N, CA, C and O atoms as a Tinker XYZ file with bonds, in Angstrom:
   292  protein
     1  N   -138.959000  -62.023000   30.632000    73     2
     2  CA  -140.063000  -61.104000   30.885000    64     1     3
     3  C   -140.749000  -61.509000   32.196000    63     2     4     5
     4  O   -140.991000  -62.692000   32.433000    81     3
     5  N   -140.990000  -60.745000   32.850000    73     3     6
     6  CA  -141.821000  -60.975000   34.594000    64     5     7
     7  C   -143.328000  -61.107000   34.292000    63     6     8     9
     8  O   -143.968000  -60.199000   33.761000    81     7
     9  N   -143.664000  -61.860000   34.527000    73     7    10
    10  CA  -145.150000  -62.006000   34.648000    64     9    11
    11  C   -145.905000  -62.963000   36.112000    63    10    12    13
    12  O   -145.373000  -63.534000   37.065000    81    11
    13  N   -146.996000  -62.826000   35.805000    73    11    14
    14  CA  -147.945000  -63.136000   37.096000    64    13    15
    15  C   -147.144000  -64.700000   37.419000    63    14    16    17
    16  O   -146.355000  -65.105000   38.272000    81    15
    17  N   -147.612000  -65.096000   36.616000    73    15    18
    18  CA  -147.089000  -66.687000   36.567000    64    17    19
    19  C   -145.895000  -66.943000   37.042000    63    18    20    21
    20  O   -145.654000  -67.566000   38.076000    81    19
    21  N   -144.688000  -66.197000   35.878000    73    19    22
    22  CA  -143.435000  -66.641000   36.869000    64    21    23
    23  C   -143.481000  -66.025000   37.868000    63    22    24    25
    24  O   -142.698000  -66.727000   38.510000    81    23
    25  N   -143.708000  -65.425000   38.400000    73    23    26
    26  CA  -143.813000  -64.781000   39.639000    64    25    27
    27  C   -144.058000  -65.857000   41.404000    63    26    28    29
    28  O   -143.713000  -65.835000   42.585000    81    27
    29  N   -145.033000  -66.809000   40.246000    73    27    30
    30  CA  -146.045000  -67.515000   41.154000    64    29    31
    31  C   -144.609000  -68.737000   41.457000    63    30    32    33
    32  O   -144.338000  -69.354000   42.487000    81    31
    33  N   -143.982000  -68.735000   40.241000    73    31    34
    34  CA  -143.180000  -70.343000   40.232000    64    33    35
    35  C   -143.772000  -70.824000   38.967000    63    34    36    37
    36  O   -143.197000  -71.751000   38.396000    81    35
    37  N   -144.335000  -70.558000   38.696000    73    35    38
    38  CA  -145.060000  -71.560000   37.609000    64    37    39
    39  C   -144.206000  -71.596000   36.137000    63    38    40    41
    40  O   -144.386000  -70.619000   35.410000    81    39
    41  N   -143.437000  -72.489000   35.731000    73    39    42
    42  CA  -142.931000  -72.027000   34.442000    64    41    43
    43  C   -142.969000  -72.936000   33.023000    63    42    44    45
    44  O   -143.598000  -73.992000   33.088000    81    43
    45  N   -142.396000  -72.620000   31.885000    73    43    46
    46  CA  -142.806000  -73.077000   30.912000    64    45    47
    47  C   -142.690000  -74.913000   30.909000    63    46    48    49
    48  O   -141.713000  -75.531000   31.334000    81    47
    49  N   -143.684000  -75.411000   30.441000    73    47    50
    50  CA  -143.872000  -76.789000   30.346000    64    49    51
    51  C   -144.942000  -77.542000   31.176000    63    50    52    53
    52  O   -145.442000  -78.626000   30.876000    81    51
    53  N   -145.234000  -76.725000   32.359000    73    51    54
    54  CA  -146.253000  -76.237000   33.618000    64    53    55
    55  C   -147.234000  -76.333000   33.032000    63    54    56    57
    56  O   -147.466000  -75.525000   32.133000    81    55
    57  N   -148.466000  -77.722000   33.451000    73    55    58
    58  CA  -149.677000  -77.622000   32.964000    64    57    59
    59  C   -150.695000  -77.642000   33.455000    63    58    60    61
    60  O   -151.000000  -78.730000   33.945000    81    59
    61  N   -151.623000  -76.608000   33.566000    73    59    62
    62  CA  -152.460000  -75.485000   34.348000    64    61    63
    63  C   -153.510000  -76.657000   34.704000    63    62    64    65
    64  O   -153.756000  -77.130000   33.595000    81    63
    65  N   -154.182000  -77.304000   35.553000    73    63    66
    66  CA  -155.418000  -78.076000   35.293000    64    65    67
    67  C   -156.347000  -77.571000   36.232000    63    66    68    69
    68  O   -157.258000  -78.319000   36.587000    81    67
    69  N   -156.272000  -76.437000   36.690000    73    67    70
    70  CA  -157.821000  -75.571000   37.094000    64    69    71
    71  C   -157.372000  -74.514000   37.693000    63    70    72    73
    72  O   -156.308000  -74.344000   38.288000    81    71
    73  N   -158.648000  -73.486000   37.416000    73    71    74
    74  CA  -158.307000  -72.177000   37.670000    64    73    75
    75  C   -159.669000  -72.109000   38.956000    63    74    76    77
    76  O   -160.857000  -72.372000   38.770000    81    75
    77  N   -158.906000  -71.611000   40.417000    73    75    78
    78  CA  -160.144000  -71.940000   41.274000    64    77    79
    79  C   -160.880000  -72.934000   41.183000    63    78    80    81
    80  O   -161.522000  -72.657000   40.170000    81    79
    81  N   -161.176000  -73.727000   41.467000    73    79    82
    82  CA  -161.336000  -75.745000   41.318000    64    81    83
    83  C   -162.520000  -75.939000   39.861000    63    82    84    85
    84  O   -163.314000  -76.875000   39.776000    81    83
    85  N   -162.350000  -74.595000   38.615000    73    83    86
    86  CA  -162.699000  -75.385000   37.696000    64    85    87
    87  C   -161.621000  -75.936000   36.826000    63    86    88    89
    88  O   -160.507000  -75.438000   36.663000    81    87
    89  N   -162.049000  -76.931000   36.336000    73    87    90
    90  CA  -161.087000  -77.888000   35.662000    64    89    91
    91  C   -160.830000  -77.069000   34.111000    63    90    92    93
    92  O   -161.724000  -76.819000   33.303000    81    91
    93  N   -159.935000  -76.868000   34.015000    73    91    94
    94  CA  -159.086000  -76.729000   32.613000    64    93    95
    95  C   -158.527000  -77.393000   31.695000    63    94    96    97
    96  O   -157.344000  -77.136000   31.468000    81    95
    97  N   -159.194000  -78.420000   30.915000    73    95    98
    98  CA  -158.316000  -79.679000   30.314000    64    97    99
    99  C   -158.031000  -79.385000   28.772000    63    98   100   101
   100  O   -157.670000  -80.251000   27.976000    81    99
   101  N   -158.262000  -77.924000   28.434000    73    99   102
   102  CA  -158.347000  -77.409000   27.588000    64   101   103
   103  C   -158.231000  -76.009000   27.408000    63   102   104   105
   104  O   -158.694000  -75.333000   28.326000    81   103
   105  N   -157.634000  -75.297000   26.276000    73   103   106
   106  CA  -157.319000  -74.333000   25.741000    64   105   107
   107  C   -158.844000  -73.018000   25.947000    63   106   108   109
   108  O   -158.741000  -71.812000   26.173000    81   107
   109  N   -159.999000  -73.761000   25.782000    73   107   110
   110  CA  -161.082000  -73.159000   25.609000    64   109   111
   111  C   -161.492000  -72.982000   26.796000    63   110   112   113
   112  O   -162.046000  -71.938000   27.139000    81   111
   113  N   -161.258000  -74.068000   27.662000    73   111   114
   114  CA  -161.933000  -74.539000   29.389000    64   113   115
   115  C   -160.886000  -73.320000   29.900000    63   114   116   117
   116  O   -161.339000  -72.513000   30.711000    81   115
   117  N   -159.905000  -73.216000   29.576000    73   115   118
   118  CA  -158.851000  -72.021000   30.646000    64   117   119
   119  C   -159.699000  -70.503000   30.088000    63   118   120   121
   120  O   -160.529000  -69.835000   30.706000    81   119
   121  N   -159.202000  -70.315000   28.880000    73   119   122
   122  CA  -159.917000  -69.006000   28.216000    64   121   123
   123  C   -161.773000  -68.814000   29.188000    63   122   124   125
   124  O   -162.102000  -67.698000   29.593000    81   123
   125  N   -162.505000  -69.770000   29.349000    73   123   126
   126  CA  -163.556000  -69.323000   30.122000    64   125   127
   127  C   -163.755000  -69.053000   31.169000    63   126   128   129
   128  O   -164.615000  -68.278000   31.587000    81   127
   129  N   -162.776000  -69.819000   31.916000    73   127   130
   130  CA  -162.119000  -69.919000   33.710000    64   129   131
   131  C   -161.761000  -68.170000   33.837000    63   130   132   133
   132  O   -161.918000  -67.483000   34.846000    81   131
   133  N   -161.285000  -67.753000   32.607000    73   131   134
   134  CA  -160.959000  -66.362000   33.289000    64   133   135
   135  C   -161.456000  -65.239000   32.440000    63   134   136   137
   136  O   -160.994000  -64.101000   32.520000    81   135
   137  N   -162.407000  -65.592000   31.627000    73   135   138
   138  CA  -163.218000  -64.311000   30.722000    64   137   139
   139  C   -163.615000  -63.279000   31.556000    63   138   140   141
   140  O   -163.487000  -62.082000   31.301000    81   139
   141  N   -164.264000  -63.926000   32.904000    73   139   142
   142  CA  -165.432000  -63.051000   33.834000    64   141   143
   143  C   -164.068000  -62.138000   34.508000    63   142   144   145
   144  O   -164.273000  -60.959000   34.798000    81   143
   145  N   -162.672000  -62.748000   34.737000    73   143   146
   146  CA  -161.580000  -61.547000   35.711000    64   145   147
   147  C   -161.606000  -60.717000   35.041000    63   146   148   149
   148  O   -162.110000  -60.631000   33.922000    81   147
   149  N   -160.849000  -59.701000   35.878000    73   147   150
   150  CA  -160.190000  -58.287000   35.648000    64   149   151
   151  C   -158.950000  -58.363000   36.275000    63   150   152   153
   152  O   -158.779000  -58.947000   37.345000    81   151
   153  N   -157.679000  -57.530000   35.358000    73   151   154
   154  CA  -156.515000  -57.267000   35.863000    64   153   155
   155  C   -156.763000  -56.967000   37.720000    63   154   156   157
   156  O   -157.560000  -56.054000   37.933000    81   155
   157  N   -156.299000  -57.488000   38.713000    73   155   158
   158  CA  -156.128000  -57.183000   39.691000    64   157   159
   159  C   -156.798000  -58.448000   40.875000    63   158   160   161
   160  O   -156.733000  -58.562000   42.099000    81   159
   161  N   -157.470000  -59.305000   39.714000    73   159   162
   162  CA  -158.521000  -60.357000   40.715000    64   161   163
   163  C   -156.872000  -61.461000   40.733000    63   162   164   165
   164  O   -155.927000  -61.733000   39.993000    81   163
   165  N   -157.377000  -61.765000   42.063000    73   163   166
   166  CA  -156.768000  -63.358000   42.581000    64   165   167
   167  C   -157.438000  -64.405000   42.123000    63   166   168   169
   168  O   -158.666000  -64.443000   42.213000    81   167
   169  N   -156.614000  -65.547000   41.483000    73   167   170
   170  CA  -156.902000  -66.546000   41.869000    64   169   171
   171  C   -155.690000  -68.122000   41.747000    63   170   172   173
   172  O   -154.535000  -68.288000   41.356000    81   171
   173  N   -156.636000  -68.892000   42.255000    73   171   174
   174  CA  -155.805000  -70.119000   42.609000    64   173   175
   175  C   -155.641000  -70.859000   41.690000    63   174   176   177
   176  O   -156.567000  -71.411000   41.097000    81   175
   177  N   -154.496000  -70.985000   41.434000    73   175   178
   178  CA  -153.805000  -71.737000   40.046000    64   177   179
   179  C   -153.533000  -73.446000   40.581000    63   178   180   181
   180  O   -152.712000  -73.566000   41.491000    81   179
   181  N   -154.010000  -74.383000   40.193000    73   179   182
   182  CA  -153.920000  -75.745000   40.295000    64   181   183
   183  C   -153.134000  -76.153000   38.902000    63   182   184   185
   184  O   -153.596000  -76.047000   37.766000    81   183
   185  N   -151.773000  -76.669000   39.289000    73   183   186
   186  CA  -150.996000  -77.007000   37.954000    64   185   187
   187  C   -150.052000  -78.731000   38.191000    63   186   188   189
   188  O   -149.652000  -79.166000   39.271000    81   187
   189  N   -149.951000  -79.222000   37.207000    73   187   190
   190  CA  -148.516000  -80.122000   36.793000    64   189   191
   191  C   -147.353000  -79.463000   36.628000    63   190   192   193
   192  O   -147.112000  -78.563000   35.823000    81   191
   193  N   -146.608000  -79.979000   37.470000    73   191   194
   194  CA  -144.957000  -79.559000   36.715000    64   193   195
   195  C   -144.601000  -80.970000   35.723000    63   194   196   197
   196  O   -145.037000  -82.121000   35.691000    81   195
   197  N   -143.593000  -80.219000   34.973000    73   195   198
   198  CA  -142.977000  -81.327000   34.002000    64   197   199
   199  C   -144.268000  -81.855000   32.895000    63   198   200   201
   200  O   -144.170000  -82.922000   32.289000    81   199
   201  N   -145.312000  -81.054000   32.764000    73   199   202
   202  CA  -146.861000  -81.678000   32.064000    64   201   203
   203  C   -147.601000  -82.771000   32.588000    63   202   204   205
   204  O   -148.051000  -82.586000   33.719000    81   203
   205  N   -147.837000  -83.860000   32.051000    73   203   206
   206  CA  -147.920000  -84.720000   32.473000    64   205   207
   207  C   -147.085000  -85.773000   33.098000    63   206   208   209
   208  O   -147.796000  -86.713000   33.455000    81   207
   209  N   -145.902000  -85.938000   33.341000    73   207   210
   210  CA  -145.321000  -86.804000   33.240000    64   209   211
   211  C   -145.080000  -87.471000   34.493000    63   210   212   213
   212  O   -144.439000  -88.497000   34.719000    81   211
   213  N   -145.932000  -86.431000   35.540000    73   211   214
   214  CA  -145.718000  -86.166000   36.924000    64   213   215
   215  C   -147.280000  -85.957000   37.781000    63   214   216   217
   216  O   -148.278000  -85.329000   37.429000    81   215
   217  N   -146.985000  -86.839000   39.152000    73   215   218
   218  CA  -148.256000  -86.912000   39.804000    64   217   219
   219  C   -147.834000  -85.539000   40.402000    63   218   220   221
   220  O   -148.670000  -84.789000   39.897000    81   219
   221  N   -147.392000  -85.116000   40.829000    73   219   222
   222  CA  -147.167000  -83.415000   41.906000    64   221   223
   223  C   -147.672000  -82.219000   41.238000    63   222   224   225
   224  O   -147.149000  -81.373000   40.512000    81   223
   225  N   -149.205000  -82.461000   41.842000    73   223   226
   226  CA  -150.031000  -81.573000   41.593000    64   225   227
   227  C   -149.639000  -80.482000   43.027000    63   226   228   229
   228  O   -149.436000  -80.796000   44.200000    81   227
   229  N   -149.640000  -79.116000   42.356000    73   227   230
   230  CA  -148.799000  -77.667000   42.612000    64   229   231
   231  C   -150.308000  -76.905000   43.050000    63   230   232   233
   232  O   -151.292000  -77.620000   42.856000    81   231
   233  N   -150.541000  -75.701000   43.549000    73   231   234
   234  CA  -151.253000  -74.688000   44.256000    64   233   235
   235  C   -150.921000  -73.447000   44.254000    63   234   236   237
   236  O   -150.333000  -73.195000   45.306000    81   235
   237  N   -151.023000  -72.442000   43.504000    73   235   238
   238  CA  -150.693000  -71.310000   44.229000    64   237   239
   239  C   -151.707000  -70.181000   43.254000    63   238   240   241
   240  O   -152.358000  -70.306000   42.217000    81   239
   241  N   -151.447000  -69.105000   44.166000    73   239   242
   242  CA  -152.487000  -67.828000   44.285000    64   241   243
   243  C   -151.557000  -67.003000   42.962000    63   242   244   245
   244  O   -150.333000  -67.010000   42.831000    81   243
   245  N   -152.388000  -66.447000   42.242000    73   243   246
   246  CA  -152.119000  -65.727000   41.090000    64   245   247
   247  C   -152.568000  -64.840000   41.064000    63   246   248   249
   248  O   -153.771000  -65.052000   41.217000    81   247
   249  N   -152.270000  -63.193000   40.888000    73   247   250
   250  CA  -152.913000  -61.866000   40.875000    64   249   251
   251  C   -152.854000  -61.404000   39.413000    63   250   252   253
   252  O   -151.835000  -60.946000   38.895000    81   251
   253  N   -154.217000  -61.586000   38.693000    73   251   254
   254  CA  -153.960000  -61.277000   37.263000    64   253   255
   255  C   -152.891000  -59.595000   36.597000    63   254   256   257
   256  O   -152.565000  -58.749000   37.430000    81   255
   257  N   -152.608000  -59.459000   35.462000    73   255   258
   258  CA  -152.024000  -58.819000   35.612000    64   257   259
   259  C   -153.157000  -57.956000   34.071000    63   258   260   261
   260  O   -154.267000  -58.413000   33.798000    81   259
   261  N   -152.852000  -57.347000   33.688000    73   259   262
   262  CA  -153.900000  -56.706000   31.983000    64   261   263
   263  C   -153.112000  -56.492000   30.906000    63   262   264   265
   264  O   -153.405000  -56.020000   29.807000    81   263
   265  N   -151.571000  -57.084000   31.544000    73   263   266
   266  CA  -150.414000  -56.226000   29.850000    64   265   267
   267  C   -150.710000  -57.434000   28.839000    63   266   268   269
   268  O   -150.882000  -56.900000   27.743000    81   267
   269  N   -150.826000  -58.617000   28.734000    73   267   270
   270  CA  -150.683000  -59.916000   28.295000    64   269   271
   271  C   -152.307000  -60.176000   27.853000    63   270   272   273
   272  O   -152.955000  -60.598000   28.812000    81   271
   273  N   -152.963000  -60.043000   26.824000    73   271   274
   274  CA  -153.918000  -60.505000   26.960000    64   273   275
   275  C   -154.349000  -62.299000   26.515000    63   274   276   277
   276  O   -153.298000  -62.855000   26.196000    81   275
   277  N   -155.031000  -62.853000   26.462000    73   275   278
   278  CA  -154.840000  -64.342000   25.981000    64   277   279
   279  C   -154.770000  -64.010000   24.414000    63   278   280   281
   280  O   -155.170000  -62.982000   23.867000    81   279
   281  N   -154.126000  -65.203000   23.784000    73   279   282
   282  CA  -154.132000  -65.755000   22.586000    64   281   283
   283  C   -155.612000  -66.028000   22.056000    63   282   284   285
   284  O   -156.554000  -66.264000   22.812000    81   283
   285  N   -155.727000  -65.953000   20.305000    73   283   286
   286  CA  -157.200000  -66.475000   20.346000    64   285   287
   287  C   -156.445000  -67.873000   19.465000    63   286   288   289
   288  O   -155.372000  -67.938000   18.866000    81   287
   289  N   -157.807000  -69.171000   19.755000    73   287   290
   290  CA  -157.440000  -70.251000   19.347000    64   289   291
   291  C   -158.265000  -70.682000   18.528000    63   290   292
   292  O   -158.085000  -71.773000   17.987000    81   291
């Protein structure tokens, strides 16, 4: 399935740690990082590849998309 993310590079195992330089260290911290968007806003995705297991902290620009909405937790 195509989405914003893979789009970006970003793929499963990929762990998100801020959306625009707030920190995400959590399920709840991401869900608030993007309550205030709307399908069509940019923003800058700060991630881990491989999760933790790895210092190569990643960058890139993300254009939300509205088909996908979040999970509730």
């Amino acid at each position: 399935e195509d989405s914003a993310l893979k789009a970006a590079g970003v793929e499963a195992g990929d762990v998100i740690l801020a959306i625009d330089d707030t920190p995400t260290p959590d399920f709840t911290a991401l869900k608030m990082a993007l309550i205030d968007r709307a399908p069509g806003d940019t923003v800058r995705l700060s991630y881990r590849r491989d999760g933790w297991l790895s210092d190569a902290r990643q960058s890139v620009e993300v254009t939300l998309g509205g088909d996908a909405p979040l999970p509730h937790r």
